[in-house]
XYZ file of C-alpha atoms in Angstrom:
385
model
C -10.530 11.282 -16.261
C -9.771 7.515 -17.039
C -12.608 5.265 -15.098
C -10.664 2.762 -12.399
C -11.349 -0.635 -14.251
C -11.117 -2.814 -11.557
C -13.848 -3.322 -9.298
C -13.319 -6.604 -7.575
C -10.601 -8.006 -5.196
C -10.385 -10.892 -7.760
C -9.612 -8.694 -10.909
C -6.977 -6.649 -8.483
C -5.100 -9.881 -7.939
C -5.032 -11.071 -11.689
C -3.716 -7.679 -12.993
C -1.444 -7.080 -10.540
C -0.113 -10.958 -10.969
C 0.469 -10.678 -14.941
C 1.384 -6.494 -14.193
C 4.428 -7.727 -11.947
C 4.917 -11.118 -12.727
C 3.982 -11.273 -16.046
C 3.757 -12.924 -18.683
C 1.615 -15.705 -17.075
C -0.931 -18.393 -17.914
C -4.662 -18.545 -16.210
C -3.517 -21.847 -14.612
C -0.502 -20.274 -13.316
C -2.700 -17.622 -11.581
C -5.220 -20.106 -10.658
C -2.833 -21.692 -8.805
C -1.101 -19.190 -7.386
C -3.822 -17.162 -6.285
C -6.777 -20.177 -5.226
C -8.846 -18.664 -7.536
C -10.903 -20.877 -9.486
C -9.953 -21.090 -13.225
C -13.122 -19.699 -14.280
C -12.400 -16.258 -11.779
C -9.358 -15.855 -13.652
C -11.006 -15.848 -16.712
C -13.717 -13.542 -15.739
C -11.293 -11.103 -13.593
C -9.149 -10.978 -16.913
C -11.840 -10.281 -19.515
C -12.367 -6.589 -18.788
C -8.903 -6.124 -18.960
C -8.312 -8.071 -22.578
C -11.458 -6.045 -23.786
C -9.910 -2.927 -22.934
C -7.122 -3.321 -24.395
C -4.684 -3.999 -20.978
C -3.904 -7.408 -21.368
C -3.045 -9.463 -24.168
C -2.990 -13.297 -24.566
C 0.005 -14.692 -25.910
C 0.894 -17.754 -28.367
C 0.454 -20.890 -26.527
C 3.543 -22.042 -25.212
C 3.181 -24.639 -22.326
C 0.452 -27.432 -21.619
C -1.458 -27.284 -18.441
C 0.027 -30.756 -17.682
C 1.604 -33.396 -19.506
C -0.470 -34.850 -22.146
C -3.405 -32.945 -21.102
C -5.343 -29.967 -22.936
C -4.743 -27.909 -24.916
C -1.513 -25.946 -24.368
C -1.931 -22.509 -22.108
C -1.791 -19.087 -23.722
C 0.036 -16.389 -21.168
C -1.426 -13.419 -20.444
C 1.213 -10.346 -20.847
C 0.806 -6.455 -20.245
C 0.081 -4.107 -23.304
C 2.904 -1.788 -21.634
C 2.129 1.110 -24.137
C -2.197 1.128 -23.451
C -1.473 3.863 -20.706
C 0.931 5.944 -19.701
C 1.703 7.624 -16.419
C 3.908 10.894 -15.325
C 5.948 10.998 -11.828
C 7.319 13.718 -10.190
C 9.691 13.924 -7.439
C 9.459 17.128 -5.930
C 12.468 18.480 -4.177
C 13.910 21.767 -2.386
C 15.654 22.453 -5.341
C 14.085 21.010 -8.605
C 11.396 18.950 -10.005
C 12.487 15.703 -11.556
C 9.396 14.172 -13.984
C 9.267 11.113 -15.790
C 7.064 9.467 -18.216
C 6.791 5.859 -18.021
C 4.416 2.919 -19.358
C 2.235 0.649 -17.491
C 5.211 -1.065 -16.134
C 6.892 1.985 -14.783
C 9.572 1.912 -17.137
C 11.003 5.427 -17.999
C 10.548 6.633 -21.507
C 11.391 10.135 -20.730
C 12.764 12.252 -18.127
C 13.292 16.055 -17.328
C 14.640 18.011 -14.858
C 13.440 21.574 -14.159
C 15.186 24.020 -11.558
C 12.841 25.889 -8.696
C 13.545 29.330 -8.042
C 11.516 28.528 -4.975
C 9.632 26.626 -2.521
C 6.292 28.843 -2.604
C 3.331 26.544 -3.305
C 2.347 28.557 -5.947
C 5.381 28.782 -7.732
C 6.010 24.973 -7.287
C 2.835 24.439 -8.660
C 3.296 26.803 -11.537
C 6.627 24.944 -12.382
C 4.779 21.441 -11.762
C 2.381 22.506 -14.459
C 4.883 23.702 -17.173
C 7.156 20.533 -16.435
C 3.990 18.039 -17.303
C 3.179 20.311 -20.395
C 6.748 19.697 -21.632
C 6.589 15.920 -20.958
C 2.815 15.544 -22.644
C 4.090 17.576 -25.706
C 7.113 15.424 -26.546
C 4.919 12.620 -28.130
C 1.301 12.511 -29.049
C 0.766 9.453 -27.570
C 1.404 10.802 -24.235
C -1.172 13.574 -24.495
C -3.563 10.844 -25.917
C -2.879 8.343 -23.304
C -1.792 9.707 -20.235
C -4.455 10.694 -17.477
C -2.147 9.897 -14.034
C 0.154 12.145 -12.352
C 2.164 10.861 -9.371
C 4.244 13.005 -6.752
C 6.604 12.143 -4.445
C 7.463 14.507 -1.656
C 9.232 14.574 1.273
C 7.652 14.233 4.932
C 4.451 13.955 6.288
C 1.886 12.986 3.406
C -1.867 12.196 3.571
C -2.264 10.001 0.442
C -6.119 9.898 1.234
C -6.467 13.463 1.206
C -3.589 14.415 -1.084
C -2.472 16.962 1.663
C 1.101 17.584 2.453
C 0.661 17.690 6.254
C 4.341 18.562 6.709
C 7.090 18.912 4.960
C 10.629 20.005 6.566
C 12.721 20.283 3.667
C 10.051 22.493 1.671
C 8.456 24.345 4.273
C 5.140 23.475 3.842
C 2.375 22.385 6.124
C -1.243 21.652 5.789
C -0.650 22.090 1.492
C -3.723 20.702 -0.486
C -1.376 19.510 -3.041
C -3.142 16.955 -5.074
C -6.259 19.545 -5.452
C -3.767 22.161 -6.448
C -1.874 19.883 -9.182
C -5.132 18.594 -10.457
C -6.486 22.100 -11.269
C -3.265 23.007 -12.748
C -2.939 20.148 -14.949
C -5.950 18.425 -15.507
C -4.814 15.221 -14.372
C -5.791 12.811 -11.788
C -2.926 13.337 -9.184
C -1.900 10.859 -6.222
C 0.392 12.361 -3.662
C 2.906 10.183 -1.397
C 5.530 10.457 0.673
C 8.689 9.871 -1.606
C 10.080 6.803 0.659
C 6.651 5.141 0.199
C 6.642 5.928 -3.303
C 10.133 4.227 -3.759
C 8.858 1.353 -2.031
C 5.664 0.666 -4.141
C 8.320 0.964 -7.155
C 10.427 -1.782 -5.538
C 7.434 -4.012 -4.446
C 5.724 -4.054 -7.956
C 8.715 -3.787 -10.399
C 12.232 -4.090 -8.569
C 13.820 -6.026 -5.684
C 10.937 -6.430 -3.965
C 8.650 -8.627 -6.298
C 7.999 -11.937 -4.946
C 8.838 -10.771 -1.377
C 5.464 -10.823 1.392
C 7.544 -8.213 3.307
C 10.485 -6.026 3.047
C 11.911 -2.899 3.816
C 13.246 0.264 2.190
C 15.436 2.145 4.090
C 16.618 5.329 2.583
C 19.805 7.118 3.379
C 20.533 11.137 2.487
C 19.105 14.406 3.626
C 16.982 12.438 5.653
C 16.823 9.235 7.033
C 13.732 7.143 5.641
C 11.705 4.117 5.823
C 9.302 2.020 3.704
C 7.700 -1.244 4.955
C 5.449 -4.003 2.919
C 4.165 -6.524 5.091
C 2.261 -9.391 4.194
C 2.101 -7.732 0.474
C 0.824 -4.195 1.242
C 2.416 -1.163 2.353
C 2.222 -0.202 5.820
C 0.882 3.284 5.964
C -0.187 3.483 9.743
C -3.287 5.150 11.177
C -1.694 8.266 10.250
C 0.274 8.038 7.524
C 3.736 8.178 8.876
C 4.871 4.203 9.750
C 8.117 3.306 9.198
C 9.721 6.732 10.228
C 12.870 5.339 11.277
C 14.876 8.538 10.948
C 12.777 9.827 13.969
C 13.673 6.880 15.943
C 15.710 8.381 19.165
C 19.174 6.176 19.171
C 21.227 8.772 21.556
C 19.468 10.227 24.390
C 21.794 13.007 25.020
C 22.130 13.424 21.040
C 21.249 16.523 18.973
C 18.140 18.404 18.551
C 16.063 17.309 15.611
C 13.735 19.244 13.605
C 11.177 17.220 14.571
C 11.275 18.799 18.038
C 12.943 15.408 19.614
C 16.591 14.393 20.338
C 18.828 12.054 19.257
C 16.855 11.072 16.457
C 18.960 9.030 13.640
C 18.285 11.573 11.044
C 19.594 14.481 13.290
C 22.671 12.196 13.522
C 22.660 10.470 10.136
C 21.125 13.164 8.073
C 23.324 15.328 5.221
C 22.835 18.436 7.162
C 23.780 17.136 10.774
C 26.383 14.834 9.591
C 28.219 17.870 7.342
C 27.736 20.323 10.697
C 29.494 17.485 12.728
C 31.759 16.966 10.250
C 32.852 20.707 10.133
C 32.991 20.979 14.120
C 35.047 17.846 14.240
C 37.529 19.062 11.011
C 37.858 22.568 12.700
C 36.632 23.574 8.701
C 33.108 25.849 8.473
C 32.873 25.774 4.741
C 32.784 21.932 4.631
C 30.061 20.688 2.560
C 29.047 17.026 2.194
C 31.493 16.329 -0.522
C 34.488 17.546 0.779
C 33.746 16.049 3.955
C 33.282 12.397 2.086
C 36.602 13.272 0.645
C 38.010 13.979 3.922
C 37.103 11.008 5.649
C 38.194 8.804 1.925
C 41.544 10.438 2.523
C 41.771 9.076 6.179
C 40.636 12.177 8.081
C 40.296 10.536 11.840
C 37.927 13.238 12.808
C 35.337 13.262 9.761
C 35.613 9.270 9.792
C 34.420 9.220 13.225
C 31.261 11.513 12.465
C 30.514 8.839 9.625
C 30.907 6.131 11.916
C 28.609 7.649 14.511
C 26.390 7.798 11.711
C 26.276 4.387 10.741
C 26.056 3.190 14.158
C 22.461 5.391 14.305
C 21.239 3.866 11.332
C 22.208 -0.009 12.085
C 20.491 0.648 15.617
C 17.440 2.027 13.781
C 17.255 -0.804 10.837
C 17.886 -3.474 13.747
C 14.843 -2.094 15.749
C 12.710 -1.947 12.559
C 13.840 -5.491 12.041
C 12.841 -6.699 15.446
C 9.451 -5.417 15.335
C 8.782 -6.627 11.592
C 11.213 -9.113 10.636
C 11.449 -8.764 7.127
C 12.409 -10.872 4.577
C 15.063 -8.438 3.420
C 16.339 -4.694 3.688
C 16.900 -2.457 0.674
C 19.106 0.415 1.244
C 19.211 3.258 -1.156
C 18.778 7.052 -1.248
C 20.103 9.844 -3.165
C 23.643 9.281 -4.885
C 25.469 11.968 -2.397
C 24.273 9.691 0.676
C 25.088 6.727 -0.917
C 28.638 8.136 -2.074
C 29.365 8.102 1.444
C 27.599 4.404 2.070
C 31.258 2.821 2.369
C 32.361 4.955 5.268
C 29.437 3.559 7.340
C 28.945 0.370 5.823
C 30.778 -1.451 7.882
C 29.187 0.116 11.485
C 25.507 -0.052 9.630
C 26.553 -3.954 9.678
C 28.080 -4.245 13.156
C 25.600 -2.077 14.831
C 22.733 -3.856 13.063
C 24.077 -7.299 13.798
C 24.676 -6.769 17.444
C 21.165 -5.224 18.081
C 19.319 -7.672 15.641
C 17.045 -10.306 17.951
C 17.571 -14.102 16.845
C 17.004 -14.777 13.556
C 16.155 -11.398 12.536
C 20.041 -10.773 12.172
C 19.850 -13.025 9.032
C 17.972 -10.389 6.848
C 19.487 -9.598 3.771
C 21.062 -5.831 3.460
C 21.053 -5.138 -0.227
C 22.560 -2.054 -1.461
C 20.756 -0.412 -4.258
C 21.537 2.822 -5.416
C 18.722 4.864 -6.927
C 19.212 7.986 -9.109
C 16.179 11.037 -8.493
C 14.514 9.712 -12.017
C 13.904 6.540 -10.113
C 12.061 8.453 -7.309
C 9.945 9.809 -9.671
C 9.437 6.618 -11.052
C 8.410 5.845 -7.650
C 5.903 8.089 -8.134
C 4.236 7.186 -11.142
C 4.285 3.454 -9.614
C 2.109 4.882 -7.146
C -0.443 6.216 -9.909
C -0.520 3.075 -11.538
C -1.265 1.287 -8.335
C -3.912 3.748 -7.128
C -5.437 3.396 -10.528
C -5.571 -0.315 -10.915
C -6.031 -1.561 -7.572
C -9.477 -1.938 -5.512
């Protein structure tokens, strides 16, 4: 097991800035963070000595005509490797990444069962296969991140409830650690993707943003003042369970009229089947029917867009993010053009004041990117105070 290197908030601040925004000079780090130059040097030294940071050749002076040129600090991306795995109800998607969460290898492994023991066994085999691909991975990979849908207690390594897996109170981190020998971090899949966007994607440089996922479920990750918001019970951002129709359909959570009960893939397909009188309809054929102009099916997608737009506006009114990144699984996003207009209209109508100026960014993400999010959480956990 690799010991955590960071022991102070200053070290976390310096390392994180170089990791997410580097190469960057000590002078620039001091300017952006308010730390003294001495504090920056002290914080960076252990990372340089351990091979996580390097000093590049000097490229700029601290000021015109002043002193010696500044030497930017940069990450040594191959110093440590990480495995991230996205667990779905029918397959495992695994990636090996470097220290900047750049995927180097990806593998898919089908699941014949969602039984916990069966999933852990397949996970163990997947991890072994990923590590065996390169001797450097075996030598310098000590951390495994797992992304799971549902209610996840990251601090205790517990999947409290995953409706799509049928799990309750599963000590997944403990089981995976015992099976793989790696340090395991688990997190909700949407929050994992949010961490990847915060450190390595569209969220870099934004103090507050939201990530909304559209697909089997409707999820949301929140970053406020630079921190991913989990809430005291770990379920902050669950906009899929905001009620938007008082007489709407029942949701698997026990509520009624939730966004997810209207716009999630399963409920949407059920509504499309009823509207079209086509009991064999799938999400793919529903999308095709809507694209071909079937008015009843198009109305189902419009209703879903209205629900998502209302939920996004409620979130924007409460949090006031700089931007909202809309993503999800590829099937969900294949339908995005069918409810994009309704999302935008409902969001604009319901958002209060300047909240309506929040930028909406559509960014498709493959399941490999969700697995990358799990690796990003492992990176963040290892290198933060």
